[in-house]
XYZ file of N, CA and C in Angstrom:
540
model
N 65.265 79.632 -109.546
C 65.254 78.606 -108.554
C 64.772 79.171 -107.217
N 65.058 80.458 -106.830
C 64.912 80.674 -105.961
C 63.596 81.197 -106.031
N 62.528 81.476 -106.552
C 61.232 81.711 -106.925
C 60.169 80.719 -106.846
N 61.203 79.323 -107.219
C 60.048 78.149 -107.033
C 60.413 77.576 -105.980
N 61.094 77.817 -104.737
C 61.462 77.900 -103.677
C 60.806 78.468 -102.778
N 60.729 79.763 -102.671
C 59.768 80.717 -101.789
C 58.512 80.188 -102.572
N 57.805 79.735 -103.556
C 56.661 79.739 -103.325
C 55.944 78.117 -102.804
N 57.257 77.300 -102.557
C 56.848 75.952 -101.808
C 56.834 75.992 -100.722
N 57.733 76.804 -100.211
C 57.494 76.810 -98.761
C 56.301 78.178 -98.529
N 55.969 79.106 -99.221
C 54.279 79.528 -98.809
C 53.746 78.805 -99.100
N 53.410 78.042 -100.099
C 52.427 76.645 -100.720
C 51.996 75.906 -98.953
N 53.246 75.342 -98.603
C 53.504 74.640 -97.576
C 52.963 75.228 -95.997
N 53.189 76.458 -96.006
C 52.670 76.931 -94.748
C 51.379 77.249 -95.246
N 51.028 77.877 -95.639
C 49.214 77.814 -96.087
C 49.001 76.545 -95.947
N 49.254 75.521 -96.819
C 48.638 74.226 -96.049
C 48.317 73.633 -94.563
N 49.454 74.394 -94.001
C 49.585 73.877 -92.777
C 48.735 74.896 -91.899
N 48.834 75.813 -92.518
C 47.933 76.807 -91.483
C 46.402 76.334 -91.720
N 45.725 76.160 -92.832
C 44.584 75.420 -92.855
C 44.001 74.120 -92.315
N 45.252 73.497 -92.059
C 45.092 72.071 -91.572
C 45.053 72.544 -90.146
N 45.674 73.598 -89.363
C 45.200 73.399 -88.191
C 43.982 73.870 -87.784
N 43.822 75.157 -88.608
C 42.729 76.327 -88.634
C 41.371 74.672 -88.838
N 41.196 73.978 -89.563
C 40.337 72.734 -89.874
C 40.406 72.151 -88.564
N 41.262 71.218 -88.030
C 41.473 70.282 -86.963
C 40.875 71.130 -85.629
N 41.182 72.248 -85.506
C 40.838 73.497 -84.341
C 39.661 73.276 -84.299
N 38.630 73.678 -85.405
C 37.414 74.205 -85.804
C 36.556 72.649 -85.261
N 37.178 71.597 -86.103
C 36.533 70.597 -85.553
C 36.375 69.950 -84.620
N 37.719 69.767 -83.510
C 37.601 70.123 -82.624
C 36.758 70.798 -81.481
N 36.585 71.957 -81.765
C 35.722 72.949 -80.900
C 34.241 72.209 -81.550
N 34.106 71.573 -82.286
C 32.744 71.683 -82.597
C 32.178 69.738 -81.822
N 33.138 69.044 -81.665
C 32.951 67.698 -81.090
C 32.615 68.019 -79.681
N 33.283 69.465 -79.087
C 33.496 69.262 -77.844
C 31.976 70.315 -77.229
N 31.655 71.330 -78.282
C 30.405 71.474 -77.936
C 29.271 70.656 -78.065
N 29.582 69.955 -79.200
C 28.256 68.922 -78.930
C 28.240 68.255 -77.808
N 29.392 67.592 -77.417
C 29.577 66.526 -76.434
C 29.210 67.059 -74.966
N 29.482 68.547 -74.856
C 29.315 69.175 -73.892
C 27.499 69.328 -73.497
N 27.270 70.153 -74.547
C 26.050 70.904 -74.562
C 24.455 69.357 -74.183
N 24.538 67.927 -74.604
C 23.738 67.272 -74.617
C 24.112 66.717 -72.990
N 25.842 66.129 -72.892
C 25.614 65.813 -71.405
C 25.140 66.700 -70.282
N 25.790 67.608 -70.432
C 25.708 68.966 -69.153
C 24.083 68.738 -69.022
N 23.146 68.491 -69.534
C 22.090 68.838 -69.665
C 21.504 67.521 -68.611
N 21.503 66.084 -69.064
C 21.404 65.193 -68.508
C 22.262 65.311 -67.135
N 23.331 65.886 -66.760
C 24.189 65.951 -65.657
C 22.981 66.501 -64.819
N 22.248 67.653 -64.934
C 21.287 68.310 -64.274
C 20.179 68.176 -63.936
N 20.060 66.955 -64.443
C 18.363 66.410 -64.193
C 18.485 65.341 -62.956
N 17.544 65.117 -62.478
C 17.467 64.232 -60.994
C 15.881 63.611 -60.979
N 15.793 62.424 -60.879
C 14.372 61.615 -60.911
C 14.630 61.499 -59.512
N 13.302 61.474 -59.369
C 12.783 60.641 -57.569
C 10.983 60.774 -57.576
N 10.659 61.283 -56.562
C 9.482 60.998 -56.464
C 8.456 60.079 -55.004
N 8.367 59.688 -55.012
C 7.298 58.851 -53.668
C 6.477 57.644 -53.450
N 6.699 57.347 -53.017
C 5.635 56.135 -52.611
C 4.671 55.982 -51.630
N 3.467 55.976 -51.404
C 2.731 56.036 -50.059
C 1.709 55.191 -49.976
N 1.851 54.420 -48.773
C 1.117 53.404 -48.789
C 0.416 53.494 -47.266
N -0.989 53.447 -47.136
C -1.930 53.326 -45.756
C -2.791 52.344 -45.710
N -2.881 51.510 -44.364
C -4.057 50.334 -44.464
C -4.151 50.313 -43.043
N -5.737 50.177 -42.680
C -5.785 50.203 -41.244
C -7.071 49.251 -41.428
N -7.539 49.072 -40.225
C -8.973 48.070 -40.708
C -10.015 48.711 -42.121
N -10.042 48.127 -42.923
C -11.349 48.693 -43.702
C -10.927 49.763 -44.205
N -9.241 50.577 -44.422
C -9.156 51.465 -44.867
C -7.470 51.284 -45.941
N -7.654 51.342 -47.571
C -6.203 51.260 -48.072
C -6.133 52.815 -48.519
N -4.860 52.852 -48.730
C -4.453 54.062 -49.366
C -3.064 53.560 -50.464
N -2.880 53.985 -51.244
C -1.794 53.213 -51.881
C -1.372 54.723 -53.164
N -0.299 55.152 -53.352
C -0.027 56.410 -54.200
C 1.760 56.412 -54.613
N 1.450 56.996 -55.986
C 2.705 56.605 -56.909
C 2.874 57.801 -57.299
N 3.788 58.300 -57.056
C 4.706 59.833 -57.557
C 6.011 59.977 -58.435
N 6.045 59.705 -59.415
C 7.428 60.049 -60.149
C 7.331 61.262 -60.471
N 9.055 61.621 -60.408
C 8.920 63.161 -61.030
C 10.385 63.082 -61.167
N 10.897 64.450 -62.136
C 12.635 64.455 -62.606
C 12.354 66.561 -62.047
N 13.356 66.984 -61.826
C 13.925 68.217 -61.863
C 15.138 68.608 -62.735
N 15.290 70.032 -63.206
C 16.533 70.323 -64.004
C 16.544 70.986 -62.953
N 18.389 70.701 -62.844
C 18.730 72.220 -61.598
C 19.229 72.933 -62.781
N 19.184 74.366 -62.353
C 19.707 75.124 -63.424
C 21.162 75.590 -62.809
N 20.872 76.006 -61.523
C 21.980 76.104 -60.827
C 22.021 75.482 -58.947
N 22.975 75.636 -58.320
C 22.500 75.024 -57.078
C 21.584 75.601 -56.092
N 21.107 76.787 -56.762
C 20.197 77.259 -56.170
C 18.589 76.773 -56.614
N 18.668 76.873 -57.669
C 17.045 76.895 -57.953
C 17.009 75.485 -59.209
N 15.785 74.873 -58.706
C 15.348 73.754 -60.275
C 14.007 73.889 -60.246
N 13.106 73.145 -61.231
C 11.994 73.027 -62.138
C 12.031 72.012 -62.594
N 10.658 71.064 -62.587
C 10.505 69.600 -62.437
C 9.296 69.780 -62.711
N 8.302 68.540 -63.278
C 7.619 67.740 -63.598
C 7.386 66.575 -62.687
N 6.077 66.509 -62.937
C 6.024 64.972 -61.885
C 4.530 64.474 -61.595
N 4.078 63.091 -62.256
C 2.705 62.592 -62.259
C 2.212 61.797 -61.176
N 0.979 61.904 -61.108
C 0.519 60.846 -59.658
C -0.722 60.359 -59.877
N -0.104 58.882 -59.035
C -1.788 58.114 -59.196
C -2.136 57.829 -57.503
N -3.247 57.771 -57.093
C -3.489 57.280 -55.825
C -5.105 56.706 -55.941
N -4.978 55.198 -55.182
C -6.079 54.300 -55.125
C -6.497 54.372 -53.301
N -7.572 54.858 -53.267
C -8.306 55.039 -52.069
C -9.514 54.092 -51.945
N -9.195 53.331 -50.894
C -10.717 52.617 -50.889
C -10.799 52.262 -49.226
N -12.292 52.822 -49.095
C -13.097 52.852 -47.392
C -14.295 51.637 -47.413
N -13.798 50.413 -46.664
C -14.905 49.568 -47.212
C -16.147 49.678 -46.842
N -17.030 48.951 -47.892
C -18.564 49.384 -47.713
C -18.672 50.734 -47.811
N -18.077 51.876 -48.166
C -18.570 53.329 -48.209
C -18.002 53.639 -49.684
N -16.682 53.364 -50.000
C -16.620 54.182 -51.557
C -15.115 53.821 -51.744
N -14.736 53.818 -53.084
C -13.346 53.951 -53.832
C -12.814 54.895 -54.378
N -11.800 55.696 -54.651
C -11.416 56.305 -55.338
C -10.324 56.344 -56.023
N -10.275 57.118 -57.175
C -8.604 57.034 -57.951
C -9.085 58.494 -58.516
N -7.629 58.847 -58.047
C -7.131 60.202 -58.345
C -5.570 59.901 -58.991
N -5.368 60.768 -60.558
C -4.555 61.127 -61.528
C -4.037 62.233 -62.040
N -3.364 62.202 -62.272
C -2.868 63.491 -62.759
C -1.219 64.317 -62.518
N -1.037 64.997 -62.390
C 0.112 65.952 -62.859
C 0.500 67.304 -61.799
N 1.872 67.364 -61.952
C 1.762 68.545 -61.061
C 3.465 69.296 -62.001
N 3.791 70.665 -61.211
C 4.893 71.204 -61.503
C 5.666 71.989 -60.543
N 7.133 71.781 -60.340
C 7.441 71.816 -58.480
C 8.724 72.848 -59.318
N 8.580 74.191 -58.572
C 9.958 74.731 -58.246
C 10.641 74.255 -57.182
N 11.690 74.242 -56.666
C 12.526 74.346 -55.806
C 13.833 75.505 -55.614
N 13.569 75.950 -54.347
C 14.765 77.311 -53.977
C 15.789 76.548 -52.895
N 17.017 76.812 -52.878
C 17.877 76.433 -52.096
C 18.655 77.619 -51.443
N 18.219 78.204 -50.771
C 18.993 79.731 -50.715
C 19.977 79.427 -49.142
N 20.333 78.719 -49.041
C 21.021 77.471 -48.202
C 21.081 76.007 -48.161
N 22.575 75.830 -48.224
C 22.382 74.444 -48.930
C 21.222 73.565 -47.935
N 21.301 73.726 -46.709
C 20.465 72.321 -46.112
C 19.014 72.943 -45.866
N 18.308 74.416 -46.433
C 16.790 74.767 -46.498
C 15.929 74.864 -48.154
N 15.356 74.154 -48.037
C 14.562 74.196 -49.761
C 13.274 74.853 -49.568
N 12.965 75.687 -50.112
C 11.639 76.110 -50.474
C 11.047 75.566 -51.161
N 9.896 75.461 -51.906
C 9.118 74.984 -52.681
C 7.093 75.454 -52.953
N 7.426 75.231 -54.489
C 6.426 75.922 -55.023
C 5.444 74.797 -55.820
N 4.620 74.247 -55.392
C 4.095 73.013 -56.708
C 2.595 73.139 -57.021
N 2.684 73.457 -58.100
C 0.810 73.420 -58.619
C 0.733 72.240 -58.814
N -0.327 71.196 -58.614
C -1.115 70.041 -58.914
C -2.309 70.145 -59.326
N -2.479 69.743 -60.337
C -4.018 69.222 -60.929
C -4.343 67.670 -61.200
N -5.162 67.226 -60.208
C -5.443 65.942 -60.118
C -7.383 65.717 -60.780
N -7.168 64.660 -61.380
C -8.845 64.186 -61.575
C -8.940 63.162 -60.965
N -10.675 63.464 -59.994
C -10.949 62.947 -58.878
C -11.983 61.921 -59.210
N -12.321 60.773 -59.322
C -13.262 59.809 -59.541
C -13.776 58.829 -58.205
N -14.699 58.960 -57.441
C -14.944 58.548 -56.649
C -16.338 57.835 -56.661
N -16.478 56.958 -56.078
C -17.672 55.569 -56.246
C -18.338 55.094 -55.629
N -19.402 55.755 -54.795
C -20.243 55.316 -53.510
C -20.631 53.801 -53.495
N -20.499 53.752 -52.191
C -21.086 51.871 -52.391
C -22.883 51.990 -51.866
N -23.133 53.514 -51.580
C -24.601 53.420 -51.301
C -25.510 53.712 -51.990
N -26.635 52.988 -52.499
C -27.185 52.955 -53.178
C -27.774 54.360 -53.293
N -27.470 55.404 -52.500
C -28.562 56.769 -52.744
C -27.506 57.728 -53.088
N -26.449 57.308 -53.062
C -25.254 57.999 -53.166
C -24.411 57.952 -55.169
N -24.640 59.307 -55.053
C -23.841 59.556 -56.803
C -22.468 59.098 -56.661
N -21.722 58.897 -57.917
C -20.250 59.011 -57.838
C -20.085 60.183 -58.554
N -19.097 60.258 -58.347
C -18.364 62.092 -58.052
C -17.056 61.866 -59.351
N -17.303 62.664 -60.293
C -15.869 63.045 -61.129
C -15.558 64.604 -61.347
N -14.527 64.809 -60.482
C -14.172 66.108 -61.039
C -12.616 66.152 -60.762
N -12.182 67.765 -61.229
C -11.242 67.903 -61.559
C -11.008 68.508 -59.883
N -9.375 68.803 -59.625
C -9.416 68.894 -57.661
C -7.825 70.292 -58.288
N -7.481 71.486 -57.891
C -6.243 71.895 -57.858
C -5.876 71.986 -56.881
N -4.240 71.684 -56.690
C -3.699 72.319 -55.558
C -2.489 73.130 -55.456
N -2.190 74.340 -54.591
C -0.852 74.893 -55.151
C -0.575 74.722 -53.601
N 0.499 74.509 -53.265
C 1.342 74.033 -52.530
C 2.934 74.527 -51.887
N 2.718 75.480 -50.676
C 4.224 76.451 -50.466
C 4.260 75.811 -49.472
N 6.015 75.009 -49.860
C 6.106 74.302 -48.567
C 8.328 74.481 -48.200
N 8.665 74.369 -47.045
C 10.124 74.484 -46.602
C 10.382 72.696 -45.797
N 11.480 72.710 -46.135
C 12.173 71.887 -45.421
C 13.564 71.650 -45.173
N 13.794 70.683 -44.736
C 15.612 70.349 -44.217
C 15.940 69.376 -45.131
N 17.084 69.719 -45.856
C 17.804 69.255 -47.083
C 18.837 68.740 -46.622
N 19.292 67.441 -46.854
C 20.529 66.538 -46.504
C 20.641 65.359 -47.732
N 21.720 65.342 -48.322
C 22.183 64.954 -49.555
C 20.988 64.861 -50.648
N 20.273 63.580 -50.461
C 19.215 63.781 -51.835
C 18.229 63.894 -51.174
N 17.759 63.806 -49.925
C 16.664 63.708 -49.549
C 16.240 65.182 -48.595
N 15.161 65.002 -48.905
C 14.633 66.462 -47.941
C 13.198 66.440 -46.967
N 13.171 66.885 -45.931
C 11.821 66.577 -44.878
C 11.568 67.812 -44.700
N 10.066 67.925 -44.662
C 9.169 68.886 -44.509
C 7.858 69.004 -44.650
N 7.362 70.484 -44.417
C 6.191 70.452 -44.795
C 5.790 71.536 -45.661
N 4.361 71.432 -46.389
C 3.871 72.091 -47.264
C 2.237 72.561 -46.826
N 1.870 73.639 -47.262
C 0.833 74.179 -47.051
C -0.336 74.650 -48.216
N -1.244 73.751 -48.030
C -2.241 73.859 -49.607
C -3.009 75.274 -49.538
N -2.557 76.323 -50.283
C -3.282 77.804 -50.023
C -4.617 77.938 -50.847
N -4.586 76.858 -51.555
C -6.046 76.854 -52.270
C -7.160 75.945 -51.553
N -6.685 75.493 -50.209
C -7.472 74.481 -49.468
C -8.991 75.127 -49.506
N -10.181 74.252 -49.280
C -11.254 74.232 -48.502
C -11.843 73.612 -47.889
N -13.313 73.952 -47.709
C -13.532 72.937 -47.407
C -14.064 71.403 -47.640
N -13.913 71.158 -49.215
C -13.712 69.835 -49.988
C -12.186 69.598 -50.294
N -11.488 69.820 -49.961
C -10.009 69.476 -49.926
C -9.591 68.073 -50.372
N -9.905 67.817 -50.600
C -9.358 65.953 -50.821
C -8.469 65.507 -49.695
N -7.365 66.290 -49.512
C -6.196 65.844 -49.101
C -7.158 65.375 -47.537
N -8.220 66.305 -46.604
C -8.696 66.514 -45.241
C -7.760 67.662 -44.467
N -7.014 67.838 -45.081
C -6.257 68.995 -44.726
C -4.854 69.707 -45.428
N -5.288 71.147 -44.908
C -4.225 72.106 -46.031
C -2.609 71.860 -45.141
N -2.532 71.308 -44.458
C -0.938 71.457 -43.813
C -1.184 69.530 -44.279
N 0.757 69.692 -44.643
C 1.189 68.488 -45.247
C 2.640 67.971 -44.865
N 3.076 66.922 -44.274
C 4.309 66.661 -44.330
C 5.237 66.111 -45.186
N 6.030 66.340 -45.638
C 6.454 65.609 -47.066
C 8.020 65.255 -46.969
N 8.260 63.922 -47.696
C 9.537 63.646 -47.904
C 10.096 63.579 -48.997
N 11.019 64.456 -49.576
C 11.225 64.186 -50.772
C 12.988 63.464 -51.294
N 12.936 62.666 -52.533
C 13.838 62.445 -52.798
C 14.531 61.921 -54.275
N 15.348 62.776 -54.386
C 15.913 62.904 -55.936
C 17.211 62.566 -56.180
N 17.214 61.495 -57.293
C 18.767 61.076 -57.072
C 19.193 61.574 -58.298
């Protein structure tokens, strides 16, 4: 009796030790998934720009989305596409497309650095009859600082690949950025 005794109650604790050793395991494994996909989305931030110019005979109109991962509160890496419709009347139109890729440094919370290559394609459309239209490809890399206050940040940037076909008309740039 006492043999089939001691071996119900080991029967019994082995069960029980497996059932938690199981519940534990699964456990830990709900909470990394659950972890590992949000944390990820927690770190990303969309924003981007809008810019719009019109003066007599002159529009400007430009669309910037872009997202960043922060990795930490110091530094992120982002993506971000752009369209801009230029038109000078009676002289020419243009649309410029394309893509760019933006570090950001925070080595204080309210100063950001920034690093962004752009590659835009340039299509432009003389309205004069002796005049070609123009397609090419335009790069720009872009080191620029500013003043950081909650999502938004003001500053400027400096095109080091400028010349003198620049698109922009000039290598110094002021910029506002903002990521929610």
């Amino acid at each position: 009796m006492r043999k089939n005794n001691s071996y119900t109650i080991s029967k019994s604790v082995f069960i029980a030790i497996i059932a938690l050793i199981t519940n534990t395991l699964h456990a830990q494994q709900q909470t990394i998934t659950t972890n590992s996909s949000s944390d990820f989305w927690k770190n990303v931030q969309f924003g981007g720009g809008i810019g719009l110019g019109f003066s007599t005979g002159y529009t400007n109109i430009s669309l910037s989305p872009s997202a960043i991962y922060n990795f930490n509160e110091y530094a992120a890496l982002g993506l971000g596409a752009q369209y801009t419709y230029i038109k000078q009347k009676n002289f020419y139109n243009a649309n410029l497309y394309g893509g760019s890729v933006i570090g950001l440094l925070n080595p204080f919370p309210q100063i950001q650095l920034s690093a962004e290559l752009e590659q835009l394609r340039v299509n432009v459309n003389f309205y004069d009859a002796n005049s070609n239209s123009q397609d090419f490809w335009n790069t720009g890399l872009f080191l620029g600082a500013g003043y950081r206050s909650g999502y938004a940040t003001i500053g400027a940037r400096y095109n080091v690949l400028s010349d003198k076909n620049n698109i922009y008309g000039t290598a110094f740039m002021p910029f506002v950025r903002v990521y929610f």
